GROMACS .gro file of C-alpha atoms in nm:
model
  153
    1UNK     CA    1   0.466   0.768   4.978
    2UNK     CA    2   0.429   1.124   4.878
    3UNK     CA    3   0.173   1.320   4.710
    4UNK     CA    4   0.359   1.337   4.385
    5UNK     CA    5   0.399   0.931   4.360
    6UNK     CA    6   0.043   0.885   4.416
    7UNK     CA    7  -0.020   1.114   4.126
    8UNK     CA    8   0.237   0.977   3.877
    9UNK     CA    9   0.127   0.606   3.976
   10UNK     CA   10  -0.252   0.678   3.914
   11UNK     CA   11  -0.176   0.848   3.568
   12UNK     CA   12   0.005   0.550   3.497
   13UNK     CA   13  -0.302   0.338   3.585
   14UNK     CA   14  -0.504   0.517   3.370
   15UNK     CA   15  -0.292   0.570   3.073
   16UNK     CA   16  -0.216   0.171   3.076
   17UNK     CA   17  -0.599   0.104   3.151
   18UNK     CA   18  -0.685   0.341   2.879
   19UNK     CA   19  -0.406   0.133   2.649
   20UNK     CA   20  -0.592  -0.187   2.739
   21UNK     CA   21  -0.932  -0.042   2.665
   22UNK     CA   22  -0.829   0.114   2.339
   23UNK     CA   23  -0.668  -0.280   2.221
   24UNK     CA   24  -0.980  -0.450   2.326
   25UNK     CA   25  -1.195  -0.178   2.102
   26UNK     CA   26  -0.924  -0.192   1.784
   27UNK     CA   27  -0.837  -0.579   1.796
   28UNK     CA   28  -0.497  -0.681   1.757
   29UNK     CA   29  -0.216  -0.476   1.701
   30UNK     CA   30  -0.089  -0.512   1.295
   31UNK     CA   31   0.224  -0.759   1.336
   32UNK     CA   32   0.511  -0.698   1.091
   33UNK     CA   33   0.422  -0.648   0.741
   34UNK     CA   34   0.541  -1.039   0.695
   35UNK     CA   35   0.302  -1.104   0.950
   36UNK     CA   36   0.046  -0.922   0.788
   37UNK     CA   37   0.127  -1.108   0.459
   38UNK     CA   38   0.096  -1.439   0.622
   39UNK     CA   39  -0.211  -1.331   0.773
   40UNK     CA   40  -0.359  -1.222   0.453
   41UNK     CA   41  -0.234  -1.537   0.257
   42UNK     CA   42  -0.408  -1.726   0.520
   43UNK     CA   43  -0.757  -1.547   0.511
   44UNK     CA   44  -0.755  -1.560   0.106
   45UNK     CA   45  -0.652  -1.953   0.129
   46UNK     CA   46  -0.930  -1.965   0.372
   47UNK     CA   47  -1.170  -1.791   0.122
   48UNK     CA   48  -1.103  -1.972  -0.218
   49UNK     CA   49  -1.096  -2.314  -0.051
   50UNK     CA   50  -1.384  -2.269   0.141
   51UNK     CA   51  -1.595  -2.348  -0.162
   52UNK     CA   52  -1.586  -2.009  -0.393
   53UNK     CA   53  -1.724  -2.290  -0.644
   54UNK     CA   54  -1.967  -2.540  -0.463
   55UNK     CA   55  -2.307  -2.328  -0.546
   56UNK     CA   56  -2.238  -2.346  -0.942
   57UNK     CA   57  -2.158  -2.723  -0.910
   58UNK     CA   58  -2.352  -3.015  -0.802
   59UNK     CA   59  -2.224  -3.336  -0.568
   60UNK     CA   60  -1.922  -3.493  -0.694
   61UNK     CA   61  -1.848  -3.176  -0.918
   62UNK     CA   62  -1.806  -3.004  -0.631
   63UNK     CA   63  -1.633  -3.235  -0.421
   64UNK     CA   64  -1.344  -3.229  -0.682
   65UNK     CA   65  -1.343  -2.889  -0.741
   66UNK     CA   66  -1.293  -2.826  -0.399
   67UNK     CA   67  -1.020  -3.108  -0.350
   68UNK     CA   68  -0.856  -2.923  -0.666
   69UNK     CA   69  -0.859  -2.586  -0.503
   70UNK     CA   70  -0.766  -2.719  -0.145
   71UNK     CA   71  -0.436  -2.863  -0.317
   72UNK     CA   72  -0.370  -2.576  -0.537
   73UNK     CA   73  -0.402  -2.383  -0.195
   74UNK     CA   74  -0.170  -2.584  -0.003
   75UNK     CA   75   0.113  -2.591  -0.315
   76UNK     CA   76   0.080  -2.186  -0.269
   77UNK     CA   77   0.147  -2.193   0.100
   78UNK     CA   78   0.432  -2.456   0.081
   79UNK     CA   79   0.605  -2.200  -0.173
   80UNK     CA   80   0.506  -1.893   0.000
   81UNK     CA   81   0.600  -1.998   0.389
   82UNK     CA   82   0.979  -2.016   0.287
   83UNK     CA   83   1.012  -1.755   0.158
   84UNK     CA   84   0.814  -1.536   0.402
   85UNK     CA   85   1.030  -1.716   0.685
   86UNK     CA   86   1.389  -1.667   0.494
   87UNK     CA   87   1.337  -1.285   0.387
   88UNK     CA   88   1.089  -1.100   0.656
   89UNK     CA   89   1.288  -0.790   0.577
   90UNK     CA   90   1.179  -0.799   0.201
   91UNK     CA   91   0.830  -0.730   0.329
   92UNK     CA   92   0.996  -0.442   0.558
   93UNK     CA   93   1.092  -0.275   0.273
   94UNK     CA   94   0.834  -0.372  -0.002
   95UNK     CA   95   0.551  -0.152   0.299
   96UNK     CA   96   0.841   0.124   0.291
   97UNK     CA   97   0.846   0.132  -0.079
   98UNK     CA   98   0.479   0.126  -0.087
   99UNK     CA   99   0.461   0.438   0.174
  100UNK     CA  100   0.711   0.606  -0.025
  101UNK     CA  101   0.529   0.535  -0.335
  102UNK     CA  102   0.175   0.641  -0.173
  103UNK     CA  103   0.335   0.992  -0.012
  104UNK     CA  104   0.504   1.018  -0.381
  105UNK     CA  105   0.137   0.977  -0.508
  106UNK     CA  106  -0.093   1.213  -0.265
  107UNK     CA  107   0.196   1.488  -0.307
  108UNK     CA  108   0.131   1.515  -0.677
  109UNK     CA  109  -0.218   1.475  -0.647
  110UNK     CA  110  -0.268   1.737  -0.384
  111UNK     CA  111   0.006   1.979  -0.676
  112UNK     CA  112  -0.246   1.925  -0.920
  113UNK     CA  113  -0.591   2.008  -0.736
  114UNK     CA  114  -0.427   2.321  -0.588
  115UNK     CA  115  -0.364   2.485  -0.894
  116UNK     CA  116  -0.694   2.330  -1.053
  117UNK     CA  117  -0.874   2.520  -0.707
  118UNK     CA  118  -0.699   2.836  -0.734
  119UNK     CA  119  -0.874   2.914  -1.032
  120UNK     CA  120  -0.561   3.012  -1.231
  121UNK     CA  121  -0.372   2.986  -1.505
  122UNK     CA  122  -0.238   2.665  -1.573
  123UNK     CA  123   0.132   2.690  -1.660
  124UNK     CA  124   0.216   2.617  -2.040
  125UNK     CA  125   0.430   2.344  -1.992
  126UNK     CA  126   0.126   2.171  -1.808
  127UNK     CA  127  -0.109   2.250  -2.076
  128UNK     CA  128  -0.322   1.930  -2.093
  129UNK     CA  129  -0.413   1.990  -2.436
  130UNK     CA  130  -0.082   1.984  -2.535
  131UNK     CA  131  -0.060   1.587  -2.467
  132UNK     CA  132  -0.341   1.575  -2.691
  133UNK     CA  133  -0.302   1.766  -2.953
  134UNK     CA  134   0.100   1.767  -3.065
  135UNK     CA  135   0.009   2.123  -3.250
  136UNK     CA  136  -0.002   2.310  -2.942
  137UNK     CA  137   0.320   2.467  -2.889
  138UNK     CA  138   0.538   2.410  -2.594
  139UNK     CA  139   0.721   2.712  -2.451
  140UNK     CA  140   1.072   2.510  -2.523
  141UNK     CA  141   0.949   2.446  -2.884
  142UNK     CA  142   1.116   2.582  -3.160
  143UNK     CA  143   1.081   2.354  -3.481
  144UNK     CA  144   1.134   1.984  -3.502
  145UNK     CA  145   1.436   1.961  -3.322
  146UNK     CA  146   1.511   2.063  -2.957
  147UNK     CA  147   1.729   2.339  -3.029
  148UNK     CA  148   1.993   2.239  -2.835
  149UNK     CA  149   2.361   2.184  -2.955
  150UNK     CA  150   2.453   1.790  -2.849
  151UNK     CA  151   2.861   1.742  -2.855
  152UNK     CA  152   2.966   1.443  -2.976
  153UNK     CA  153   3.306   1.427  -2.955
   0.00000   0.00000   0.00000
């Protein structure tokens, strides 16, 4: 074995140990976002029957209560596992919508604060007070109407 395959097979070694070690610190990998659905479903069943009611109630008060939610819980997850099983791609897409509408989100955002930060002028046709107040003229304003000829023929 030569130099060179010693080297690339101890980088190896190290990269996966360093893999291993950085699973073990992290926990579990997130699954797909059905997964992750299931898994949250799960943990919030877990949480409302495990007794979100029992310290306000006393004995058999409780005991129903609890009986009530554990059924009401297990109604939920006999409608939701079908469907989670049948359509794992609507999840897919529902995380890539969400993404979408998150990047959609932090762009505008991050618009807004740079022109608040640059210290300038803000342009007239993003005049807050304009919103509020419908006397303050917009640059495209010229009377009631929009001044624009509409065809209707």
């Amino acid at each position: 074995m030569s130099d060179s395959d010693a080297w690339a097979k101890a980088c190896a070694e190290d990269l996966e140990a360093e893999k291993a070690r950085r699973r073990a610190q992290r926990g579990a990998e997130p699954g797909s976002p059905a997964e992750e659905f299931r898994r949250l479903f799960e943990a919030v069943a877990d949480k409302v029957s495990g007794g979100l009611g029992a310290p306000l109630l006393g004995g058999r008060a409780a005991q129903t209560a609890a009986q009530t939610v554990q059924q009401l819980v297990n109604q939920a997850k006999a409608a939701v596992e079908p469907v989670i099983e049948r359509n794992p791609q609507v999840f897919d897409h529902l995380a890539a919508a969400g993404s979408e509408l998150l990047a959609a989100y932090r762009s505008a955002v991050e618009g807004h604060e740079s022109r608040w930060t640059r210290g300038g002028a803000v342009p007239e046709d993003d005049d807050p007070r304009r919103d509020a107040d419908p006397d303050v003229p917009r640059k495209d304003d010229e009377g009631p109407g929009t001044g624009q000829h509409i065809d209707l023929d």
